[in-house]
CSV table of C-alpha atoms and ligand atoms in Angstrom, one decimal:
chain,number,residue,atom,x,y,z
M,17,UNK,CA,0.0,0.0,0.0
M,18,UNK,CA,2.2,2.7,-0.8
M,19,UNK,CA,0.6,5.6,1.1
M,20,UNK,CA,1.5,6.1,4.9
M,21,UNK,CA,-0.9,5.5,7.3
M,22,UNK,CA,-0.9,5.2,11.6
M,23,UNK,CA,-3.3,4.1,14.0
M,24,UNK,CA,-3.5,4.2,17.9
M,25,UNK,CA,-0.4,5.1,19.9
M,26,UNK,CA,3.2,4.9,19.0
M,27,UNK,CA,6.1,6.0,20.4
M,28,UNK,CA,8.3,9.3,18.6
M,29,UNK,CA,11.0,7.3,17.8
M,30,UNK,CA,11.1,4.0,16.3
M,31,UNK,CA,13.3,1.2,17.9
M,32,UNK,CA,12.8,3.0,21.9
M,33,UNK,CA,11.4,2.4,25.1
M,34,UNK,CA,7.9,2.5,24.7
M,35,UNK,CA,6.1,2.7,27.7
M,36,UNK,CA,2.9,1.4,29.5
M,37,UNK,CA,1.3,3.1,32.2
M,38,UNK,CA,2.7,0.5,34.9
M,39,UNK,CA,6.3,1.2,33.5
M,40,UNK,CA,6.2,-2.3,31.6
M,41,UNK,CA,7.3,-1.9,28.1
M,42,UNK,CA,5.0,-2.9,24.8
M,43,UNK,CA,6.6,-4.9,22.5
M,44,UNK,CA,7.5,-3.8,19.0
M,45,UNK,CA,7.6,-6.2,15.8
M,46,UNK,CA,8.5,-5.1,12.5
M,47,UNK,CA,5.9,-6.8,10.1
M,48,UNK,CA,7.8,-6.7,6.9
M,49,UNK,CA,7.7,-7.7,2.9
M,50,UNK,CA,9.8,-9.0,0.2
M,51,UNK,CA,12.8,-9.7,3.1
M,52,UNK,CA,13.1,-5.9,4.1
M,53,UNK,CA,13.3,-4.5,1.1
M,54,UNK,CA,9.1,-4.2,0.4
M,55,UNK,CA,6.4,-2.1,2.2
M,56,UNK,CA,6.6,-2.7,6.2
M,57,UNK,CA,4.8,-1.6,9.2
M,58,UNK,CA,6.0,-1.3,12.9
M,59,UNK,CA,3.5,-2.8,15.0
M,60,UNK,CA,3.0,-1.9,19.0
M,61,UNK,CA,1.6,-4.9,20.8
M,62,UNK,CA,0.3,-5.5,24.7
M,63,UNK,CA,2.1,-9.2,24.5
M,64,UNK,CA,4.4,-10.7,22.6
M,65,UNK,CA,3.5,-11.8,19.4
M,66,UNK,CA,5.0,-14.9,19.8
M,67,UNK,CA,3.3,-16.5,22.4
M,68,UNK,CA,2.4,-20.0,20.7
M,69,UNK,CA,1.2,-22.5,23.3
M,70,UNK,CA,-0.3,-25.2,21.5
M,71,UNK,CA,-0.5,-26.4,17.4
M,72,UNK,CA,-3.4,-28.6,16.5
M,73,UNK,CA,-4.9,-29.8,13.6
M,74,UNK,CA,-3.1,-29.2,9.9
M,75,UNK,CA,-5.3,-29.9,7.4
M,76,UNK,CA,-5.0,-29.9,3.0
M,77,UNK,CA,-6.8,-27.4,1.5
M,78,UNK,CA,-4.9,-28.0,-2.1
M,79,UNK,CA,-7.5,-26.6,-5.1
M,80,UNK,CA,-7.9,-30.5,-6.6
M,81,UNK,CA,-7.4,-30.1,-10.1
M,82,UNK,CA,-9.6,-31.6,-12.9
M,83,UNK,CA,-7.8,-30.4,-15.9
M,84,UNK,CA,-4.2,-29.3,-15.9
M,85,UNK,CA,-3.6,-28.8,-19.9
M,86,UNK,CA,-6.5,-26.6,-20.4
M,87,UNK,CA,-7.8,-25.4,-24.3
M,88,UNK,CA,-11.4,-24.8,-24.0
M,89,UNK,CA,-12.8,-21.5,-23.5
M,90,UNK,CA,-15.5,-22.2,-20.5
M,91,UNK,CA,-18.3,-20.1,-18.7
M,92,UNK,CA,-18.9,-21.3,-14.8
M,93,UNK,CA,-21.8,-20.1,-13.4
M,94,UNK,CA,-21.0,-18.8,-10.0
M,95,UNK,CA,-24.1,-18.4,-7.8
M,96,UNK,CA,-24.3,-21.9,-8.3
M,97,UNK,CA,-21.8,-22.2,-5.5
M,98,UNK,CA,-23.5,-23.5,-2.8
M,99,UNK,CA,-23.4,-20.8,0.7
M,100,UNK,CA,-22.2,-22.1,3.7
M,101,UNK,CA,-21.6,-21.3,6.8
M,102,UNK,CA,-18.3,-21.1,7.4
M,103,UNK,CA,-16.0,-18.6,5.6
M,104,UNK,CA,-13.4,-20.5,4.7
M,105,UNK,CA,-15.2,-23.7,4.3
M,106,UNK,CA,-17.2,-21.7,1.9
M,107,UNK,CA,-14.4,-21.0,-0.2
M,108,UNK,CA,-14.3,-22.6,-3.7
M,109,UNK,CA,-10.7,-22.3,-5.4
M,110,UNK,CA,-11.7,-22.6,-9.7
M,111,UNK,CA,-9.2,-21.5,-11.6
M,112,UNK,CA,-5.6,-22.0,-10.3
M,113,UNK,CA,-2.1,-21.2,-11.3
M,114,UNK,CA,1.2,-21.1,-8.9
M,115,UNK,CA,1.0,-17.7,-8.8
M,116,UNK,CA,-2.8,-17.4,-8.3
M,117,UNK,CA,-6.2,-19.1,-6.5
M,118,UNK,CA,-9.5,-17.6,-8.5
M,119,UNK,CA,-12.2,-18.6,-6.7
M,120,UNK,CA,-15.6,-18.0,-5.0
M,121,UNK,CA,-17.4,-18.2,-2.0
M,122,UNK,CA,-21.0,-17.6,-0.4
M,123,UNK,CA,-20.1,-17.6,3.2
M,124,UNK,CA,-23.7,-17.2,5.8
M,125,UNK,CA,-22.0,-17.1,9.0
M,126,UNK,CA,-19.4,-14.4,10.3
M,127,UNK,CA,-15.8,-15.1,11.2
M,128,UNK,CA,-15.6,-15.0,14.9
M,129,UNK,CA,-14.3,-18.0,16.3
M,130,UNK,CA,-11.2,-18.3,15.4
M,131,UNK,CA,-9.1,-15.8,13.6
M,132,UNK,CA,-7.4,-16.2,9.9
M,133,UNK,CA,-3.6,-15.5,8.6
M,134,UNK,CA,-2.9,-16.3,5.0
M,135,UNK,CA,0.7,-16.3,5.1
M,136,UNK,CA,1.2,-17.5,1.6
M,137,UNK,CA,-0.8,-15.6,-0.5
M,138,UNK,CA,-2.1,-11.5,-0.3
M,139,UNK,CA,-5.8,-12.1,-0.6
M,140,UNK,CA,-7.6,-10.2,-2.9
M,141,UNK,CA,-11.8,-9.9,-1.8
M,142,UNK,CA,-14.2,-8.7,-4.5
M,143,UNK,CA,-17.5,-8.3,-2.5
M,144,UNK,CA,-19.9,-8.8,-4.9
M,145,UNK,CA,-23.2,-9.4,-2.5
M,146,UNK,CA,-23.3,-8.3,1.5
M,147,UNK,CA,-21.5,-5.6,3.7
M,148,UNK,CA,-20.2,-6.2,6.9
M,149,UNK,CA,-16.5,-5.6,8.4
M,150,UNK,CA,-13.3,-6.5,7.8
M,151,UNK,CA,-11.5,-6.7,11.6
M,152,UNK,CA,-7.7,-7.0,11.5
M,153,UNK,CA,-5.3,-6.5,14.0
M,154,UNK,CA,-4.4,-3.4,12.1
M,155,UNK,CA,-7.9,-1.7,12.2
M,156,UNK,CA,-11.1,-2.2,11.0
M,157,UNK,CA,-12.8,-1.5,7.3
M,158,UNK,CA,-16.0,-1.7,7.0
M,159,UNK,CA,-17.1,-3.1,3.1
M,160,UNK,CA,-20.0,-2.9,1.0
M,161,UNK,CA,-21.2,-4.3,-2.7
M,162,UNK,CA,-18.3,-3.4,-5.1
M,163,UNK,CA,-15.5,-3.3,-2.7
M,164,UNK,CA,-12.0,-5.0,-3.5
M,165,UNK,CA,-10.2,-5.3,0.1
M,166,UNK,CA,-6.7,-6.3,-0.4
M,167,UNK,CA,-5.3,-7.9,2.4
M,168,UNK,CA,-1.6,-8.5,2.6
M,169,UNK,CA,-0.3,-11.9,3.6
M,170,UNK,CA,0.0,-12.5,6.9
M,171,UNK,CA,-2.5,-10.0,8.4
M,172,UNK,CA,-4.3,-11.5,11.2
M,173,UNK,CA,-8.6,-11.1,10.4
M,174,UNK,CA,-11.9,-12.2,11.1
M,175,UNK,CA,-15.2,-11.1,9.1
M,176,UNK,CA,-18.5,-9.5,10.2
M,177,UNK,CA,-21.6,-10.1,7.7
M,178,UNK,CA,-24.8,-8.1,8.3
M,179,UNK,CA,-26.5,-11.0,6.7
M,180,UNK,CA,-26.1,-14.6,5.3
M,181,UNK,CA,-26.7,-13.4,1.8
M,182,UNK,CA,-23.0,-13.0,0.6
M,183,UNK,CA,-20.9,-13.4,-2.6
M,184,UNK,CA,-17.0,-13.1,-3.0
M,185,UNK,CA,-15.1,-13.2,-6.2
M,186,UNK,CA,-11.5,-13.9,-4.6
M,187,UNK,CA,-7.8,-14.0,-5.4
M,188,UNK,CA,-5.2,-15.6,-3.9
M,189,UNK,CA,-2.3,-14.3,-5.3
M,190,UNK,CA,1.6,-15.9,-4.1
M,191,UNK,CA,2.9,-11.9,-5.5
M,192,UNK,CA,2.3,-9.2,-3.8
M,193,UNK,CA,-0.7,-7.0,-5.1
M,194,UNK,CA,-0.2,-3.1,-5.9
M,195,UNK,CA,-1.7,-0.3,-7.7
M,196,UNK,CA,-0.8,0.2,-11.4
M,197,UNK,CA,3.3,1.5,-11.0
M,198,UNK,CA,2.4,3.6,-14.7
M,199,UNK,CA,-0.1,5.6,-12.4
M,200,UNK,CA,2.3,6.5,-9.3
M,201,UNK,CA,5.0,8.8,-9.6
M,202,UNK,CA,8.4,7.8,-8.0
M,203,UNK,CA,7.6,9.0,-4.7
M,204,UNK,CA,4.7,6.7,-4.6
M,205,UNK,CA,1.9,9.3,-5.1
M,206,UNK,CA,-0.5,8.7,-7.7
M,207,UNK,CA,-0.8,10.7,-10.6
M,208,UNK,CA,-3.3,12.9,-12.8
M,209,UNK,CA,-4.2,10.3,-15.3
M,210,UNK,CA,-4.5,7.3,-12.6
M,211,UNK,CA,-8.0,6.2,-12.9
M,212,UNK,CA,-8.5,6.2,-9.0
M,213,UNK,CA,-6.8,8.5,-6.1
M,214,UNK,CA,-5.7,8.2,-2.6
M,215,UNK,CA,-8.9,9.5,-1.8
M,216,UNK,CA,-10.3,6.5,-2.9
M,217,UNK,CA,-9.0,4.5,-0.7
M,218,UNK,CA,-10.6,2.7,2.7
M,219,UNK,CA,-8.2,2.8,5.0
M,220,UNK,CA,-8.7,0.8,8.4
M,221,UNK,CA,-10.0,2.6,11.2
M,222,UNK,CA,-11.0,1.9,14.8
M,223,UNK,CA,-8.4,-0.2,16.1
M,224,UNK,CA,-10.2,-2.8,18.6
M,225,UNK,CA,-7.2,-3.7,21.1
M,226,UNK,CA,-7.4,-6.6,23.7
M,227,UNK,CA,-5.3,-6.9,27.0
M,228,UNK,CA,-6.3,-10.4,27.6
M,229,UNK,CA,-4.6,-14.0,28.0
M,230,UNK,CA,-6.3,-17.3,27.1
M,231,UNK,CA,-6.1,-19.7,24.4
M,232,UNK,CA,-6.8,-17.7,20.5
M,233,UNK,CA,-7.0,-20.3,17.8
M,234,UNK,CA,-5.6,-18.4,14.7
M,235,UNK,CA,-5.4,-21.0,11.3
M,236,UNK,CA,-2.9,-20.1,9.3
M,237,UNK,CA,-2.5,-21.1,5.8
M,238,UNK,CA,1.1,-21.8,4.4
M,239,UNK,CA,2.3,-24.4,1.7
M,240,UNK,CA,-1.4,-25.0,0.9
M,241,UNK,CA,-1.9,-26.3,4.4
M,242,UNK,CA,-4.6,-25.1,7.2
M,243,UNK,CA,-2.6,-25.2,10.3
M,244,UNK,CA,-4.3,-24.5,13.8
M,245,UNK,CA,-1.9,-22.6,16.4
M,246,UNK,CA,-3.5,-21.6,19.4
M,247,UNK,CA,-1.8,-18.5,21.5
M,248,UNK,CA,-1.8,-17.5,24.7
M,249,UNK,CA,-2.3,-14.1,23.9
M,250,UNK,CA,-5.6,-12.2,21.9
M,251,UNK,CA,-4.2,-11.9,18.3
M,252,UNK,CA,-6.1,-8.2,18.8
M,253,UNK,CA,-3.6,-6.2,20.9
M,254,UNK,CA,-1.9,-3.8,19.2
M,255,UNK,CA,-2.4,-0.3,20.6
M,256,UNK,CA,-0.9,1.8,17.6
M,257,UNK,CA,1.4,0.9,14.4
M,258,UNK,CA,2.3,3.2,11.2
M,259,UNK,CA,3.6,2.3,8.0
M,260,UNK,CA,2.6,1.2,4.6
M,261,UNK,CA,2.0,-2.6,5.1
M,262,UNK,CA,-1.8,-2.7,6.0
M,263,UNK,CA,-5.2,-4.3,4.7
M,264,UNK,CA,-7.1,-1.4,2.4
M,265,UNK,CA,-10.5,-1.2,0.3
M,266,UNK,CA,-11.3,0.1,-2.7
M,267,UNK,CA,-14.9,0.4,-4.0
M,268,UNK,CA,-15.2,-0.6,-7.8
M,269,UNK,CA,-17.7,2.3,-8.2
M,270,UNK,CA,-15.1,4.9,-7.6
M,271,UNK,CA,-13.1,3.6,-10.2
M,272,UNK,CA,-12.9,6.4,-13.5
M,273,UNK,CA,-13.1,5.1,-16.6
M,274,UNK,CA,-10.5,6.1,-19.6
M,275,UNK,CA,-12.5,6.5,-22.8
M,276,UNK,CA,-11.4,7.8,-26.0
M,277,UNK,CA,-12.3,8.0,-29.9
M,278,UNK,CA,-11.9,4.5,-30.8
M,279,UNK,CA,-11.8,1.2,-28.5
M,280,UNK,CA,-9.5,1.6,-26.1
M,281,UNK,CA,-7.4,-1.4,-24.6
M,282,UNK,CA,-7.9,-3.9,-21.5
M,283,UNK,CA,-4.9,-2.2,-19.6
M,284,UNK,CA,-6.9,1.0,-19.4
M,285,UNK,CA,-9.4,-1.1,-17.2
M,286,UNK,CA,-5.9,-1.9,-15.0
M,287,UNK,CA,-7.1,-1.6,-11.1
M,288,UNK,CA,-4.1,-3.8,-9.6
M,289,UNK,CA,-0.9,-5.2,-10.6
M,290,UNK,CA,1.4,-8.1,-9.8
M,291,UNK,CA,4.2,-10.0,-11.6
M,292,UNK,CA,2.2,-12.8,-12.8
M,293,UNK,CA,-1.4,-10.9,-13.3
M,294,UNK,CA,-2.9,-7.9,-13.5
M,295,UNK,CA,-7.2,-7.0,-12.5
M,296,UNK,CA,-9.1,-4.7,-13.7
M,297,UNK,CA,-12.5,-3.1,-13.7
M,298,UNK,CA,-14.7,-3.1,-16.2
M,299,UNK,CA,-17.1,0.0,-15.5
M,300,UNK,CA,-20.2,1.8,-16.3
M,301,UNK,CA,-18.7,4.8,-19.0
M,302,UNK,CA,-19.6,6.5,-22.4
M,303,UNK,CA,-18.5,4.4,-25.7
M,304,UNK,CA,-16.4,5.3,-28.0
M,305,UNK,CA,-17.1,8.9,-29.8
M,306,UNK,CA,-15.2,8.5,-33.5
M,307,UNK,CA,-18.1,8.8,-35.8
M,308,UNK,CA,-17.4,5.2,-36.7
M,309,UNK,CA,-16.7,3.8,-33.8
M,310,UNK,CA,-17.3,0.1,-33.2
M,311,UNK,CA,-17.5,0.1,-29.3
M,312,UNK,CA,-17.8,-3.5,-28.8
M,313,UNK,CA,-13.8,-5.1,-28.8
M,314,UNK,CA,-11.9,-6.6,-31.6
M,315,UNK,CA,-11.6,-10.2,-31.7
M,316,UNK,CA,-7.7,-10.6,-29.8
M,317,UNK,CA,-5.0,-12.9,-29.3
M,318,UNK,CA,-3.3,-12.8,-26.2
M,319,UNK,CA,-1.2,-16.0,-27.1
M,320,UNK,CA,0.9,-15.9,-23.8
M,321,UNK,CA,-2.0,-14.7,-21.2
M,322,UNK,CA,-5.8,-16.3,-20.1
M,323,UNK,CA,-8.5,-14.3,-19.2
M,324,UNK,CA,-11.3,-14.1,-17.0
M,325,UNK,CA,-13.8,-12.3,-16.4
M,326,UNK,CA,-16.8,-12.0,-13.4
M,327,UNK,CA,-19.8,-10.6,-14.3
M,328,UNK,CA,-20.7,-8.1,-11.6
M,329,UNK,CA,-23.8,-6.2,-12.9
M,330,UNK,CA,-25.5,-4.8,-16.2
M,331,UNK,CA,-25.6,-6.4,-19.5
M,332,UNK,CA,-22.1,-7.5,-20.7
M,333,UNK,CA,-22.0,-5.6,-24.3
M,334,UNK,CA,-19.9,-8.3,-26.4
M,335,UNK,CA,-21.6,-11.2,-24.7
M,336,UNK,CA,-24.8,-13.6,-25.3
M,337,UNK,CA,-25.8,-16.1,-22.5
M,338,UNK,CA,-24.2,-14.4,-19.5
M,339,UNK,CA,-25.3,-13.3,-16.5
M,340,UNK,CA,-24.4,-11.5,-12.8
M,341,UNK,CA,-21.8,-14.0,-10.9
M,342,UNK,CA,-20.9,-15.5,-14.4
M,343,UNK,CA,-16.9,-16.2,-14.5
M,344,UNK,CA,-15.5,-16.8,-18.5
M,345,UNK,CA,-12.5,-18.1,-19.0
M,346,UNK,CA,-10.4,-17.5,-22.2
M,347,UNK,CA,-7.4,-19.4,-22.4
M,348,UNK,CA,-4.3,-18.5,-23.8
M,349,UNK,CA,-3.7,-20.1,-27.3
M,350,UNK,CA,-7.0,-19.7,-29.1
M,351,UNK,CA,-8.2,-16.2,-30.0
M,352,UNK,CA,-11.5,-15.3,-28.8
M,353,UNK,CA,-13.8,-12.1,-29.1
M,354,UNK,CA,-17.6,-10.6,-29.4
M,355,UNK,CA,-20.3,-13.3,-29.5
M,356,UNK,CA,-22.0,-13.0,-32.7
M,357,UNK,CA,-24.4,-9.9,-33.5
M,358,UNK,CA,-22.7,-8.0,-30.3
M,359,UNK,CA,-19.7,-6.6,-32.6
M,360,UNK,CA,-22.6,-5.3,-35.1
M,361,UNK,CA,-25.4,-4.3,-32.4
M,362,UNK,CA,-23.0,-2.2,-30.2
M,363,UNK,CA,-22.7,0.8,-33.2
M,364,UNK,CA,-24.6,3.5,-32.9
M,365,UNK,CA,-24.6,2.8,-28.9
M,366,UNK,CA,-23.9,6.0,-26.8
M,367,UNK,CA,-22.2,3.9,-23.5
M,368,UNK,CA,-22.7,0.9,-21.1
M,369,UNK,CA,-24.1,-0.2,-17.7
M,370,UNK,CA,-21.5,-3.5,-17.4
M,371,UNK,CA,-20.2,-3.9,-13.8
M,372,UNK,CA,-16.8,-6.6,-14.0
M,373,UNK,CA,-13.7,-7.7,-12.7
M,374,UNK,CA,-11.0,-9.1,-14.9
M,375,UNK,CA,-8.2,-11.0,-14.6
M,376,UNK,CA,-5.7,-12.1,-16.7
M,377,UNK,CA,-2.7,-14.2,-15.9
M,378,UNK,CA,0.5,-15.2,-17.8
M,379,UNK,CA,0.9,-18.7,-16.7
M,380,UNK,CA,-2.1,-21.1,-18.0
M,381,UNK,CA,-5.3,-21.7,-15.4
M,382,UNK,CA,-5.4,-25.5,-13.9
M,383,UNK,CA,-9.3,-25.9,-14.2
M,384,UNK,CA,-10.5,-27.1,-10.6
M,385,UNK,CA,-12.7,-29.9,-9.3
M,386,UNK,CA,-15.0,-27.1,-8.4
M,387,UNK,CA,-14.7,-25.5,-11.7
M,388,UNK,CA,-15.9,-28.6,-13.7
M,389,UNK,CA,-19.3,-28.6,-11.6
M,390,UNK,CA,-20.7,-25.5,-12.1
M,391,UNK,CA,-19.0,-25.2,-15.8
M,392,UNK,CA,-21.9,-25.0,-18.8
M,393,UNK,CA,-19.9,-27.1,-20.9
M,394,UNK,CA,-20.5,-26.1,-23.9
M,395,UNK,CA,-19.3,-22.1,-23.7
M,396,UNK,CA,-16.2,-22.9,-26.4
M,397,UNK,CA,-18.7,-23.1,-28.7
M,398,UNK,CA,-20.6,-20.2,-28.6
M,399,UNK,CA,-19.0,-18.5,-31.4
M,400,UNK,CA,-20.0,-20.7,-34.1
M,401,UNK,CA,-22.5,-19.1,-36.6
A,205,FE2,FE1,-10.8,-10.5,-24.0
C-alpha cells in the first residue's frame, strides 16, 4: 500500500522504550515484505507476538485439479456455488495457477471464532453481495457491494456479515498485489491520469485492542496447508502501528473510466498489478465517440495470457448467454472475441451499464474440481455461426 498510514499510539522514535502506564514496556515487531526491502509496518503490541502455546490440527486445502492442460474456452456459473456457513469452508478455489487461486465463496455465517492469517498468499476480496466488516489487528474497514479489500499476507482477520446473503469473487495471489506502477509517480503518489486516487481509498480505522490472555486459535495457511496454532495471547492487541504494510479497500464504483475515440485497450481497465497478473474493472462509462466507432472489442490474441472475467452487474456488451456472478474463462492459445451480433449491435450505442472484474494471468489456469461442476460445458462453442 504505498501511502503512509498510523493508527493508535506509538512511540516518537522507532526502535525506543515504549512505555505502558505500569512502567512495563509494549513490545515492537517489524511486520515486513519481500525480506526488508518491500512495504513494512511497525507494530506496538500488549504481549508478545510470539506467544504460541499449542498447534493442532493441519489440514489440506490444495484446489484439486480436474484439468491441468487446459484449451477450452468455459463459462462457470457462479451463484451456483452453494453458501455455507463457514467462511473458509465456503471458499471454492476454480481457476488455479502457482502464482494465483481464482475462486468463489457464499459464506452465511461471520468469522468469529477463530481468527485467519494467509501467510502464503495477499488475498484479494471482491464483494460482490453483503456488507459487513473486515477486523484485522491493524484496524477495522467496513465493506459494502463493489469493494476490492486487499489484504496482505500474513494479516491476522476475522469477518463480520450483516446478513447470510453473501458473494465473493476472490484471489489468492503468491505476488504481492499493488496499484498500477504507470499511475504513481516515484515518490509513490499517484498521478493525474490514474484512474482512482488516494482518496479513494478505505483505509482501516477503529483499532479494537485486547489486553487479555487465554487460548486464540488463529489458522494459518502456508504451503497450501490449514494449520491450527492456538496462542496465549488475543491476536487483537496492538495499541498503535504506522507504516505502509496494512489491509485497504477500494470500491469498484469509484473507479474512472479512460475512454477515448476508438476502443481503447484492457490495460486502461488496469485496477491492480502483480508480476504474474494484473485485475481490472470493467465500468459503467460513455463508448467510444469516433463517428465510426465500433465500441464492442476486436476479436484478440493474447497467445501468452488467459482471461477471466466476473460478471458483476448490467448487461455484458460483447456477450450472449451471460449473467451476474458468471466467470468466463479464455485461455491463452486460441483467440477469442464478441459473441455474434454484439460486434454489429454495439454501433450506434452511446455507452454501457456492465459492472466486472477481470483478470488475466501469464501462466495457463489449472481448471479445478469445483470448476468442472458449475462449468456450462458447452461455452467454447458459442462463437459458431
Ligand atoms: Fe478478451
Amino acid at each position: 500500500m504505498p501511502i503512509y498510514h498510523k493508527l493508535g499510539r506509538i512511540p516518537q522514535k522507532r526502535h525506543t522504550q515504549f512505555t505502558k502506564p505500569d512502567g512495563s514496556l509494549y513490545y515492537e515487531q517489524l511486520f515486513g515484505t519481500i525480506g526488508f526491502d518491500g512495504m513494512s509496518s511497525l507494530i506496538y503490541h500488549e504481549h508478545r507476538p510470539t506467544q504460541v502455546s499449542a498447534i493442532g490440527d493441519s489440514i489440506d486445502v490444495n484446489p484439486k485439479i480436474a484439468v491441468s492442460h487446459n484449451i477450452a474456452s468455459r463459462k462457470l456459473i457462479g451463484f451456483d456455488v452453494k453458501p455455507k456457513d463457514d467462511f473458509l469452508d465456503a471458499r471454492e478455489p476454480l481457476l488455479v495457477n502457482s502464482d494465483v487461486h481464482i475462486g468463489l465463496a457464499a459464506p452465511k455465517k461471520s468469522l468469529n471464532e477463530y481468527f485467519y492469517k494467509n501467510s502464503d498468499a495477499d488475498e484479494m476480496l471482491f464483494i460482490h453481495k453483503g456488507t459487513g466488516t473486515l477486523r484485522t489487528f491493524l484496524g477495522n474497514i467496513h465493506f459494502e457491494y463493489g469493494d476490492y479489500l486487499i489484504i496482505p499476507r500474513g494479516m491476522i482477520y476475522q469477518i463480520e456479515f450483516d446478513s447470510e446473503d453473501n458473494r465473493i469473487l476472490y484471489a489468492e495471489s503468491f505476488h504481492p498485489i499493488y496499484t498500477p506502477k504507470r499511475y504513481r509517480n516515484w515518490f509513490g503518489q499517484l498521478l493525474e491520469h490514474s484512474p482512482f486516487c488516494e482518496r479513494d481509498y478505505k483505509l482501516p480505522q477503529d483499532l479494537e485492542t485486547y489486553d487479555e490472555k487465554g487460548e486464540f486459535v488463529i489458522k494459518v495457511k502456508k504451503q497450501g496447508m490449514l494449520h491450527s496454532l492456538v496462542y496465549a495471547t488475543h491476536p487483537f492487541d496492538v495499541v498503535g502501528w504506522d507504516g505502509y504494510n496494512f489491509p485497504y479497500g477500494f470500491s469498484i464504483h469509484n473507479f474512472e473510466p479512460i475512454t477515448g475515440r476508438v476502443h481503447q485497450p484492457p490495460p486502461v481497465h488496469q485496477t491492480f498489478e502483480t508480476g504474474a497478473f494484473v485485475i481490472c474493472s470493467f465500468c459503467p462509462r460513455l463508448y467510444d465517440y469516433h463517428p465510426k466507432a465500433i465500441p464492442a472489442p476486436y476479436n484478440h490474441s493474447n497467445i501468452d495470457s488467459d482471461e477471466v472475467l466476473y460478471y458483476v452487474d448490467g448487461d455484458f456488451m460483447s456477450r450472449t448467454g451471460i449473467g451476474p456472478g458468471y466467470i468466463s474463462l479464455h485461455p491463452a492459445g486460441i483467440p477469442h472475441g464478441p459473441h455474434p451480433g454484439t460486434y454489429e449491435a454495439s454501433i450506434g450505442k452511446k455507452g454501457t451499464e456492465e459492472l466486472a472484474v477481470m483478470i488475466d494471468t501469464f501462466k495457463p489456469l489449472q481448471i479445478t474440481e469445483n470448476a468442472l461442476k458449475i462449468d456450462d460445458g458447452s461455452y467454447y462453442k458459442s462463437w459458431v455461426e
